[in-house]
PDB file of C-alpha atoms in Angstrom:
ATOM      1  CA  GLY A  24     104.279  91.295  72.466  1.00  0.00           C
ATOM      2  CA  HIS A  25     102.097  89.604  69.895  1.00  0.00           C
ATOM      3  CA  GLN A  26      98.536  90.943  69.790  1.00  0.00           C
ATOM      4  CA  GLY A  27      95.826  88.459  68.867  1.00  0.00           C
ATOM      5  CA  PRO A  28      93.084  89.173  66.329  1.00  0.00           C
ATOM      6  CA  ILE A  29      90.459  89.625  69.053  1.00  0.00           C
ATOM      7  CA  PHE A  30      92.598  92.254  70.780  1.00  0.00           C
ATOM      8  CA  VAL A  31      93.143  94.100  67.485  1.00  0.00           C
ATOM      9  CA  LEU A  32      89.405  93.989  66.720  1.00  0.00           C
ATOM     10  CA  LEU A  33      88.463  95.366  70.127  1.00  0.00           C
ATOM     11  CA  LYS A  34      91.108  98.067  69.788  1.00  0.00           C
ATOM     12  CA  ASN A  35      89.726  99.193  66.415  1.00  0.00           C
ATOM     13  CA  ILE A  36      86.165  99.244  67.762  1.00  0.00           C
ATOM     14  CA  ALA A  37      87.249 101.314  70.781  1.00  0.00           C
ATOM     15  CA  MET A  38      89.093 103.819  68.578  1.00  0.00           C
ATOM     16  CA  LYS A  39      86.064 104.234  66.309  1.00  0.00           C
ATOM     17  CA  PHE A  40      83.764 104.648  69.296  1.00  0.00           C
ATOM     18  CA  VAL A  41      85.987 107.348  70.819  1.00  0.00           C
ATOM     19  CA  ALA A  42      86.167 109.170  67.477  1.00  0.00           C
ATOM     20  CA  ALA A  43      82.385 109.076  67.055  1.00  0.00           C
ATOM     21  CA  LEU A  44      81.790 110.201  70.635  1.00  0.00           C
ATOM     22  CA  THR A  45      84.231 113.077  70.231  1.00  0.00           C
ATOM     23  CA  ALA A  46      82.492 114.211  67.053  1.00  0.00           C
ATOM     24  CA  CYS A  47      79.098 114.120  68.787  1.00  0.00           C
ATOM     25  CA  LEU A  48      80.383 116.115  71.745  1.00  0.00           C
ATOM     26  CA  LEU A  49      81.914 118.743  69.484  1.00  0.00           C
ATOM     27  CA  ALA A  50      78.704 119.043  67.508  1.00  0.00           C
ATOM     28  CA  SER A  51      76.646 119.342  70.686  1.00  0.00           C
ATOM     29  CA  ALA A  52      79.003 121.964  72.081  1.00  0.00           C
ATOM     30  CA  ASN A  53      78.845 124.040  68.915  1.00  0.00           C
ATOM     31  CA  ALA A  54      75.045 123.866  68.865  1.00  0.00           C
ATOM     32  CA  TYR A  55      74.723 124.696  72.560  1.00  0.00           C
ATOM     33  CA  THR A  56      76.981 127.725  72.724  1.00  0.00           C
ATOM     34  CA  ALA A  57      74.712 129.916  70.609  1.00  0.00           C
ATOM     35  CA  PRO A  58      72.393 131.155  73.411  1.00  0.00           C
ATOM     36  CA  LEU A  59      75.344 131.584  75.765  1.00  0.00           C
ATOM     37  CA  MET A  60      77.450 133.813  73.545  1.00  0.00           C
ATOM     38  CA  ALA A  61      76.234 136.918  75.312  1.00  0.00           C
ATOM     39  CA  THR A  62      77.706 135.681  78.599  1.00  0.00           C
ATOM     40  CA  LYS A  63      81.217 135.750  77.247  1.00  0.00           C
ATOM     41  CA  VAL A  64      83.318 138.863  77.220  1.00  0.00           C
ATOM     42  CA  LEU A  65      86.236 139.279  74.861  1.00  0.00           C
ATOM     43  CA  LYS A  66      88.590 142.104  75.749  1.00  0.00           C
ATOM     44  CA  GLY A  67      85.816 144.097  77.377  1.00  0.00           C
ATOM     45  CA  LYS A  68      83.406 143.788  74.429  1.00  0.00           C
ATOM     46  CA  LYS A  69      80.447 141.490  73.925  1.00  0.00           C
ATOM     47  CA  ALA A  70      80.930 138.730  71.408  1.00  0.00           C
ATOM     48  CA  ALA A  71      79.282 139.623  68.129  1.00  0.00           C
ATOM     49  CA  LYS A  72      76.887 137.130  66.640  1.00  0.00           C
ATOM     50  CA  ALA A  73      74.072 137.346  64.157  1.00  0.00           C
ATOM     51  CA  ALA A  74      70.749 137.305  65.970  1.00  0.00           C
ATOM     52  CA  PRO A  75      68.372 134.470  65.065  1.00  0.00           C
ATOM     53  CA  LYS A  76      65.236 135.496  63.252  1.00  0.00           C
ATOM     54  CA  GLY A  77      61.893 135.459  65.011  1.00  0.00           C
ATOM     55  CA  PRO A  78      58.546 134.404  63.554  1.00  0.00           C
ATOM     56  CA  SER A  79      57.948 137.891  62.119  1.00  0.00           C
ATOM     57  CA  GLY A  80      61.351 138.048  60.466  1.00  0.00           C
ATOM     58  CA  GLY A  81      63.046 140.187  63.132  1.00  0.00           C
ATOM     59  CA  ALA A  82      65.393 139.099  65.867  1.00  0.00           C
ATOM     60  CA  SER A  83      64.011 136.428  68.199  1.00  0.00           C
ATOM     61  CA  PHE A  84      62.899 137.306  71.737  1.00  0.00           C
ATOM     62  CA  SER A  85      65.862 135.439  73.171  1.00  0.00           C
ATOM     63  CA  ALA A  86      68.323 137.248  70.896  1.00  0.00           C
ATOM     64  CA  GLN A  87      66.845 140.638  71.826  1.00  0.00           C
ATOM     65  CA  ALA A  88      67.119 139.828  75.542  1.00  0.00           C
ATOM     66  CA  TRP A  89      70.776 138.823  75.219  1.00  0.00           C
ATOM     67  CA  ALA A  90      71.564 141.762  72.939  1.00  0.00           C
ATOM     68  CA  ASN A  91      70.449 144.106  75.731  1.00  0.00           C
ATOM     69  CA  ALA A  92      72.106 142.092  78.501  1.00  0.00           C
ATOM     70  CA  GLY A  93      73.428 143.818  81.600  1.00  0.00           C
ATOM     71  CA  PRO A  94      75.815 142.912  84.409  1.00  0.00           C
ATOM     72  CA  SER A  95      74.937 139.958  86.612  1.00  0.00           C
ATOM     73  CA  THR A  96      75.095 140.368  90.385  1.00  0.00           C
ATOM     74  CA  ALA A  97      75.240 136.620  90.991  1.00  0.00           C
ATOM     75  CA  LEU A  98      77.879 135.984  88.309  1.00  0.00           C
ATOM     76  CA  PRO A  99      80.161 139.053  88.076  1.00  0.00           C
ATOM     77  CA  PHE A 100      82.143 137.453  85.239  1.00  0.00           C
ATOM     78  CA  ALA A 101      79.026 137.084  83.058  1.00  0.00           C
ATOM     79  CA  THR A 102      75.990 139.049  81.950  1.00  0.00           C
ATOM     80  CA  ALA A 103      72.273 138.645  82.580  1.00  0.00           C
ATOM     81  CA  PRO A 104      69.586 138.872  79.890  1.00  0.00           C
ATOM     82  CA  ALA A 105      67.425 141.981  79.769  1.00  0.00           C
ATOM     83  CA  THR A 106      64.494 139.969  81.115  1.00  0.00           C
ATOM     84  CA  LEU A 107      66.232 140.019  84.504  1.00  0.00           C
ATOM     85  CA  ASP A 108      66.152 143.740  85.189  1.00  0.00           C
ATOM     86  CA  GLY A 109      66.147 143.483  88.988  1.00  0.00           C
ATOM     87  CA  SER A 110      62.485 144.426  89.388  1.00  0.00           C
ATOM     88  CA  MET A 111      61.438 140.985  90.650  1.00  0.00           C
ATOM     89  CA  LEU A 112      61.961 140.038  94.270  1.00  0.00           C
ATOM     90  CA  GLY A 113      65.199 138.071  94.649  1.00  0.00           C
ATOM     91  CA  ASP A 114      66.417 138.813  91.119  1.00  0.00           C
ATOM     92  CA  VAL A 115      70.235 138.790  91.119  1.00  0.00           C
ATOM     93  CA  GLY A 116      70.740 138.200  87.409  1.00  0.00           C
ATOM     94  CA  PHE A 117      71.371 134.445  87.600  1.00  0.00           C
ATOM     95  CA  ASP A 118      70.264 132.886  84.330  1.00  0.00           C
ATOM     96  CA  PRO A 119      73.292 131.451  82.489  1.00  0.00           C
ATOM     97  CA  LEU A 120      71.099 129.149  80.382  1.00  0.00           C
ATOM     98  CA  GLY A 121      68.636 131.850  79.372  1.00  0.00           C
ATOM     99  CA  PHE A 122      65.438 130.332  80.765  1.00  0.00           C
ATOM    100  CA  SER A 123      63.948 133.779  81.353  1.00  0.00           C
ATOM    101  CA  THR A 124      64.202 134.554  77.630  1.00  0.00           C
ATOM    102  CA  THR A 125      61.731 131.771  76.775  1.00  0.00           C
ATOM    103  CA  PRO A 126      58.008 132.372  77.364  1.00  0.00           C
ATOM    104  CA  VAL A 127      56.440 129.707  79.550  1.00  0.00           C
ATOM    105  CA  GLY A 128      53.287 129.314  81.593  1.00  0.00           C
ATOM    106  CA  PRO A 129      50.648 126.893  82.886  1.00  0.00           C
ATOM    107  CA  TRP A 130      49.368 124.749  80.022  1.00  0.00           C
ATOM    108  CA  PHE A 131      46.243 123.701  81.927  1.00  0.00           C
ATOM    109  CA  LEU A 132      44.458 127.077  81.841  1.00  0.00           C
ATOM    110  CA  GLY A 133      42.855 126.121  78.549  1.00  0.00           C
ATOM    111  CA  SER A 134      43.840 129.185  76.540  1.00  0.00           C
ATOM    112  CA  SER A 135      44.494 129.233  72.828  1.00  0.00           C
ATOM    113  CA  GLU A 136      48.069 130.271  73.606  1.00  0.00           C
ATOM    114  CA  PRO A 137      50.289 127.168  73.509  1.00  0.00           C
ATOM    115  CA  SER A 138      52.238 127.922  76.677  1.00  0.00           C
ATOM    116  CA  GLN A 139      50.389 130.846  78.273  1.00  0.00           C
ATOM    117  CA  GLY A 140      53.778 132.529  78.327  1.00  0.00           C
ATOM    118  CA  VAL A 141      54.767 136.110  77.751  1.00  0.00           C
ATOM    119  CA  ILE A 142      58.387 137.062  77.242  1.00  0.00           C
ATOM    120  CA  GLY A 143      59.727 138.710  80.375  1.00  0.00           C
ATOM    121  CA  ASP A 144      56.880 137.350  82.515  1.00  0.00           C
ATOM    122  CA  LEU A 145      58.692 135.301  85.136  1.00  0.00           C
ATOM    123  CA  GLU A 146      55.758 134.497  87.434  1.00  0.00           C
ATOM    124  CA  TRP A 147      55.528 130.867  86.347  1.00  0.00           C
ATOM    125  CA  TYR A 148      59.258 130.351  86.851  1.00  0.00           C
ATOM    126  CA  ARG A 149      58.932 131.827  90.340  1.00  0.00           C
ATOM    127  CA  GLU A 150      56.020 129.481  91.063  1.00  0.00           C
ATOM    128  CA  ALA A 151      58.208 126.494  90.155  1.00  0.00           C
ATOM    129  CA  GLU A 152      61.141 127.863  92.172  1.00  0.00           C
ATOM    130  CA  LEU A 153      59.056 128.296  95.317  1.00  0.00           C
ATOM    131  CA  ILE A 154      57.338 124.911  95.099  1.00  0.00           C
ATOM    132  CA  HIS A 155      60.587 123.043  94.494  1.00  0.00           C
ATOM    133  CA  GLY A 156      62.290 125.047  97.234  1.00  0.00           C
ATOM    134  CA  ARG A 157      59.586 124.266  99.788  1.00  0.00           C
ATOM    135  CA  ILE A 158      59.795 120.566  98.996  1.00  0.00           C
ATOM    136  CA  ALA A 159      63.567 120.756  99.366  1.00  0.00           C
ATOM    137  CA  GLN A 160      63.233 122.397 102.796  1.00  0.00           C
ATOM    138  CA  ILE A 161      60.977 119.573 103.967  1.00  0.00           C
ATOM    139  CA  ALA A 162      63.432 117.064 102.515  1.00  0.00           C
ATOM    140  CA  VAL A 163      66.325 118.606 104.475  1.00  0.00           C
ATOM    141  CA  LEU A 164      64.290 118.197 107.672  1.00  0.00           C
ATOM    142  CA  GLY A 165      63.629 114.602 106.635  1.00  0.00           C
ATOM    143  CA  PHE A 166      67.362 113.971 106.371  1.00  0.00           C
ATOM    144  CA  LEU A 167      68.111 115.441 109.804  1.00  0.00           C
ATOM    145  CA  GLY A 168      64.959 114.617 111.795  1.00  0.00           C
ATOM    146  CA  PRO A 169      65.314 110.859 112.321  1.00  0.00           C
ATOM    147  CA  GLU A 170      68.790 111.220 113.824  1.00  0.00           C
ATOM    148  CA  LEU A 171      67.902 114.264 115.930  1.00  0.00           C
ATOM    149  CA  PHE A 172      64.529 113.132 117.305  1.00  0.00           C
ATOM    150  CA  GLY A 173      64.480 109.400 116.678  1.00  0.00           C
ATOM    151  CA  THR A 174      62.523 107.238 114.257  1.00  0.00           C
ATOM    152  CA  LEU A 175      58.938 106.021 114.377  1.00  0.00           C
ATOM    153  CA  PRO A 176      58.295 102.748 116.199  1.00  0.00           C
ATOM    154  CA  GLY A 177      57.482  99.658 114.194  1.00  0.00           C
ATOM    155  CA  ASN A 178      54.953  96.958 114.996  1.00  0.00           C
ATOM    156  CA  SER A 179      54.165  93.369 114.177  1.00  0.00           C
ATOM    157  CA  TRP A 180      52.514  94.310 110.881  1.00  0.00           C
ATOM    158  CA  THR A 181      55.153  96.705 109.531  1.00  0.00           C
ATOM    159  CA  GLY A 182      58.094  95.005 111.219  1.00  0.00           C
ATOM    160  CA  ALA A 183      59.992  96.192 114.276  1.00  0.00           C
ATOM    161  CA  ASP A 184      62.681  97.921 112.195  1.00  0.00           C
ATOM    162  CA  ALA A 185      60.504  99.278 109.383  1.00  0.00           C
ATOM    163  CA  TYR A 186      61.264 102.907 110.284  1.00  0.00           C
ATOM    164  CA  SER A 187      64.595 102.504 112.061  1.00  0.00           C
ATOM    165  CA  ASN A 188      66.937 103.345 109.179  1.00  0.00           C
ATOM    166  CA  THR A 189      68.402 106.863 109.516  1.00  0.00           C
ATOM    167  CA  ASN A 190      69.723 106.898 105.947  1.00  0.00           C
ATOM    168  CA  PRO A 191      66.781 108.409 103.997  1.00  0.00           C
ATOM    169  CA  LEU A 192      67.754 106.737 100.736  1.00  0.00           C
ATOM    170  CA  GLU A 193      67.803 103.282 102.301  1.00  0.00           C
ATOM    171  CA  ALA A 194      64.758 104.015 104.454  1.00  0.00           C
ATOM    172  CA  PHE A 195      62.705 104.710 101.324  1.00  0.00           C
ATOM    173  CA  SER A 196      62.960 101.080 100.252  1.00  0.00           C
ATOM    174  CA  GLN A 197      62.521  99.766 103.794  1.00  0.00           C
ATOM    175  CA  VAL A 198      59.208 101.342 104.840  1.00  0.00           C
ATOM    176  CA  PRO A 199      55.924  99.558 103.945  1.00  0.00           C
ATOM    177  CA  GLY A 200      54.330 100.315 100.592  1.00  0.00           C
ATOM    178  CA  LEU A 201      51.117 101.579 102.220  1.00  0.00           C
ATOM    179  CA  ALA A 202      53.103 104.219 104.108  1.00  0.00           C
ATOM    180  CA  LEU A 203      54.533 105.502 100.826  1.00  0.00           C
ATOM    181  CA  THR A 204      51.031 105.418  99.334  1.00  0.00           C
ATOM    182  CA  GLN A 205      49.762 107.688 102.116  1.00  0.00           C
ATOM    183  CA  ILE A 206      52.531 110.180 101.391  1.00  0.00           C
ATOM    184  CA  PHE A 207      51.808 110.057  97.656  1.00  0.00           C
ATOM    185  CA  LEU A 208      48.062 110.617  98.149  1.00  0.00           C
ATOM    186  CA  PHE A 209      48.660 113.554 100.496  1.00  0.00           C
ATOM    187  CA  MET A 210      51.104 115.150  98.050  1.00  0.00           C
ATOM    188  CA  SER A 211      48.609 114.627  95.221  1.00  0.00           C
ATOM    189  CA  PHE A 212      45.911 116.370  97.232  1.00  0.00           C
ATOM    190  CA  LEU A 213      48.149 119.378  97.848  1.00  0.00           C
ATOM    191  CA  GLU A 214      49.170 119.542  94.200  1.00  0.00           C
ATOM    192  CA  ILE A 215      45.578 119.382  92.926  1.00  0.00           C
ATOM    193  CA  ARG A 216      44.627 122.103  95.383  1.00  0.00           C
ATOM    194  CA  ARG A 217      47.506 124.274  94.153  1.00  0.00           C
ATOM    195  CA  LEU A 218      46.476 123.842  90.521  1.00  0.00           C
ATOM    196  CA  ASN A 219      42.861 124.695  91.339  1.00  0.00           C
ATOM    197  CA  ILE A 220      43.987 127.923  93.027  1.00  0.00           C
ATOM    198  CA  ILE A 221      45.949 128.876  89.916  1.00  0.00           C
ATOM    199  CA  LYS A 222      42.927 128.127  87.734  1.00  0.00           C
ATOM    200  CA  GLU A 223      40.706 130.305  89.905  1.00  0.00           C
ATOM    201  CA  GLU A 224      43.150 133.212  89.974  1.00  0.00           C
ATOM    202  CA  GLY A 225      44.133 132.971  86.302  1.00  0.00           C
ATOM    203  CA  ARG A 226      46.551 135.669  85.224  1.00  0.00           C
ATOM    204  CA  ASN A 227      46.251 137.300  88.649  1.00  0.00           C
ATOM    205  CA  PHE A 228      47.708 134.403  90.595  1.00  0.00           C
ATOM    206  CA  GLN A 229      50.562 135.136  92.980  1.00  0.00           C
ATOM    207  CA  PRO A 230      53.466 132.673  92.727  1.00  0.00           C
ATOM    208  CA  GLY A 231      53.557 130.250  95.632  1.00  0.00           C
ATOM    209  CA  ASP A 232      50.192 131.332  97.030  1.00  0.00           C
ATOM    210  CA  LEU A 233      48.470 128.448  98.813  1.00  0.00           C
ATOM    211  CA  ARG A 234      46.044 130.743 100.670  1.00  0.00           C
ATOM    212  CA  ILE A 235      47.887 130.191 103.912  1.00  0.00           C
ATOM    213  CA  GLY A 236      49.059 133.086 106.093  1.00  0.00           C
ATOM    214  CA  GLN A 237      47.915 136.638 106.601  1.00  0.00           C
ATOM    215  CA  GLY A 238      45.190 138.186 104.510  1.00  0.00           C
ATOM    216  CA  PRO A 239      41.405 137.900 104.121  1.00  0.00           C
ATOM    217  CA  ASN A 240      39.871 134.438 103.649  1.00  0.00           C
ATOM    218  CA  ARG A 241      43.150 132.677 104.402  1.00  0.00           C
ATOM    219  CA  TYR A 242      44.174 130.019 106.896  1.00  0.00           C
ATOM    220  CA  ASN A 243      46.294 131.923 109.420  1.00  0.00           C
ATOM    221  CA  PRO A 244      46.811 129.699 112.499  1.00  0.00           C
ATOM    222  CA  PHE A 245      49.680 131.817 113.859  1.00  0.00           C
ATOM    223  CA  GLY A 246      47.908 135.143 113.454  1.00  0.00           C
ATOM    224  CA  LEU A 247      50.558 136.647 111.174  1.00  0.00           C
ATOM    225  CA  ASN A 248      50.113 140.349 110.578  1.00  0.00           C
ATOM    226  CA  TYR A 249      53.226 141.863 108.987  1.00  0.00           C
ATOM    227  CA  SER A 250      53.491 145.352 107.573  1.00  0.00           C
ATOM    228  CA  PRO A 251      53.986 145.582 103.772  1.00  0.00           C
ATOM    229  CA  GLU A 252      57.742 146.117 104.270  1.00  0.00           C
ATOM    230  CA  GLU A 253      58.031 143.216 106.707  1.00  0.00           C
ATOM    231  CA  TYR A 254      55.975 141.016 104.402  1.00  0.00           C
ATOM    232  CA  GLU A 255      58.307 141.629 101.465  1.00  0.00           C
ATOM    233  CA  GLU A 256      61.297 140.872 103.682  1.00  0.00           C
ATOM    234  CA  LYS A 257      59.721 137.576 104.770  1.00  0.00           C
ATOM    235  CA  ARG A 258      59.055 136.680 101.136  1.00  0.00           C
ATOM    236  CA  LEU A 259      62.714 137.319 100.309  1.00  0.00           C
ATOM    237  CA  GLN A 260      63.831 135.228 103.283  1.00  0.00           C
ATOM    238  CA  GLU A 261      61.689 132.324 102.127  1.00  0.00           C
ATOM    239  CA  LEU A 262      63.117 132.584  98.612  1.00  0.00           C
ATOM    240  CA  LYS A 263      66.688 132.499  99.919  1.00  0.00           C
ATOM    241  CA  HIS A 264      65.899 129.518 102.140  1.00  0.00           C
ATOM    242  CA  CYS A 265      64.339 127.733  99.171  1.00  0.00           C
ATOM    243  CA  ARG A 266      67.433 128.226  97.028  1.00  0.00           C
ATOM    244  CA  LEU A 267      69.758 127.107  99.814  1.00  0.00           C
ATOM    245  CA  ALA A 268      67.642 124.025 100.540  1.00  0.00           C
ATOM    246  CA  MET A 269      67.609 122.957  96.883  1.00  0.00           C
ATOM    247  CA  ILE A 270      71.403 123.014  96.836  1.00  0.00           C
ATOM    248  CA  GLY A 271      71.673 121.459 100.291  1.00  0.00           C
ATOM    249  CA  VAL A 272      69.351 118.527  99.694  1.00  0.00           C
ATOM    250  CA  PHE A 273      71.263 117.612  96.546  1.00  0.00           C
ATOM    251  CA  GLY A 274      74.475 117.458  98.596  1.00  0.00           C
ATOM    252  CA  LEU A 275      72.781 115.470 101.366  1.00  0.00           C
ATOM    253  CA  ALA A 276      71.406 112.916  98.916  1.00  0.00           C
ATOM    254  CA  ALA A 277      74.722 112.543  97.100  1.00  0.00           C
ATOM    255  CA  GLN A 278      76.654 112.069 100.337  1.00  0.00           C
ATOM    256  CA  ALA A 279      74.128 109.627 101.772  1.00  0.00           C
ATOM    257  CA  ASN A 280      74.326 107.598  98.586  1.00  0.00           C
ATOM    258  CA  ALA A 281      78.134 107.621  98.659  1.00  0.00           C
ATOM    259  CA  SER A 282      78.605 106.846 102.361  1.00  0.00           C
ATOM    260  CA  GLY A 283      75.498 104.879 103.295  1.00  0.00           C
ATOM    261  CA  MET A 284      75.347 106.741 106.623  1.00  0.00           C
ATOM    262  CA  GLY A 285      73.139 109.386 108.169  1.00  0.00           C
ATOM    263  CA  VAL A 286      74.104 113.064 108.170  1.00  0.00           C
ATOM    264  CA  LEU A 287      74.914 113.384 111.872  1.00  0.00           C
ATOM    265  CA  GLU A 288      76.812 110.111 111.844  1.00  0.00           C
ATOM    266  CA  GLN A 289      79.023 111.477 109.087  1.00  0.00           C
ATOM    267  CA  LEU A 290      79.501 114.798 110.868  1.00  0.00           C
ATOM    268  CA  GLY A 291      80.341 113.019 114.113  1.00  0.00           C
ATOM    269  CA  GLY A 292      83.043 111.016 112.414  1.00  0.00           C
ATOM    270  CA  GLY A 293      84.482 114.101 110.774  1.00  0.00           C
ATOM    271  CA  LEU A 294      84.592 116.077 114.031  1.00  0.00           C
ATOM    272  CA  ALA A 295      86.008 113.261 116.165  1.00  0.00           C
ATOM    273  CA  ILE A 296      89.636 113.555 117.303  1.00  0.00           C
ATOM    274  CA  PRO A 297      91.716 110.796 115.661  1.00  0.00           C
ATOM    275  CA  ASN A 298      93.659 108.456 117.928  1.00  0.00           C
ATOM    276  CA  TYR A 299      97.000 109.570 116.576  1.00  0.00           C
ATOM    277  CA  VAL A 300      96.369 113.117 117.861  1.00  0.00           C
ATOM    278  CA  SER A 301      96.182 111.905 121.452  1.00  0.00           C
ATOM    279  CA  LYS A 302      99.474 110.090 120.939  1.00  0.00           C
ATOM    280  CA  ALA A 303     101.290 113.116 119.491  1.00  0.00           C
ATOM    281  CA  GLY A 304     102.823 113.838 122.890  1.00  0.00           C
ATOM    282  CA  TYR A 305     104.801 110.610 122.720  1.00  0.00           C
ATOM    283  CA  PHE A 306     107.090 112.236 120.141  1.00  0.00           C
ATOM    284  CA  PHE A 307     108.003 115.289 122.242  1.00  0.00           C
ATOM    285  CA  PRO A 308     110.568 115.396 125.073  1.00  0.00           C
ATOM    286  CA  ASP A 309     109.286 115.342 128.629  1.00  0.00           C
ATOM    287  CA  GLY A 310     108.303 118.717 130.029  1.00  0.00           C
ATOM    288  CA  ILE A 311     107.099 120.204 126.725  1.00  0.00           C
TER     289      ILE A 311
END
């Protein structure tokens, strides 16, 4: 049919926008594939690419790490940079974006080094992994706890239903502001304490160490006293739980946002026997 001038104008604008967006995506893809070239295998051989130059004129640290890449346990179809040599607890060669090839460290130690980082030194990455993983484990409990054990009672000041919502995403906007302030202040206290410990220990700090558990001058309410072998096993267990919780809490949050229901409520609906199953016998002859 006849297309009006407004329709033609909008069509031309849409075509130009799609063309510009496609060009941007192609440019971004070409720029982003450089550090990942070592993860690709072509007919059993590593893809050849000129190594970027470092500050001294030689190959950059990242290029050297990828040039000496080895097989990845976590991703059998890819390779892991040389910085992941398996010597660190829980190292399974998972670093497709090459974070371990970039020096990083705590900026607040006040050193002349910009990032306090040393290539191949993964302690600061492990610190971040443990802290995020521990928060994720608490968050998973927060998703499941209200439905398993019930919610906190409200009162005349907060409102009778202030804590009754079992969907954590909706509950966040329902609880009083002072309750959220208490949580924020407590988290700030823990974070400041963690940073002070790192400052005191300096380069000798142990990732994730909050001075809780076995050892001299530590808070050990459960009287933990593992052997060195048992202690390393417990550290590995915590690391695995942290990684699982970080993936799990992302799925819980996404599903809660999509469904608007609590976790157990969703599981109950998925495990319930549909009505049509109980009526399946109506379609079979008597005696079967």
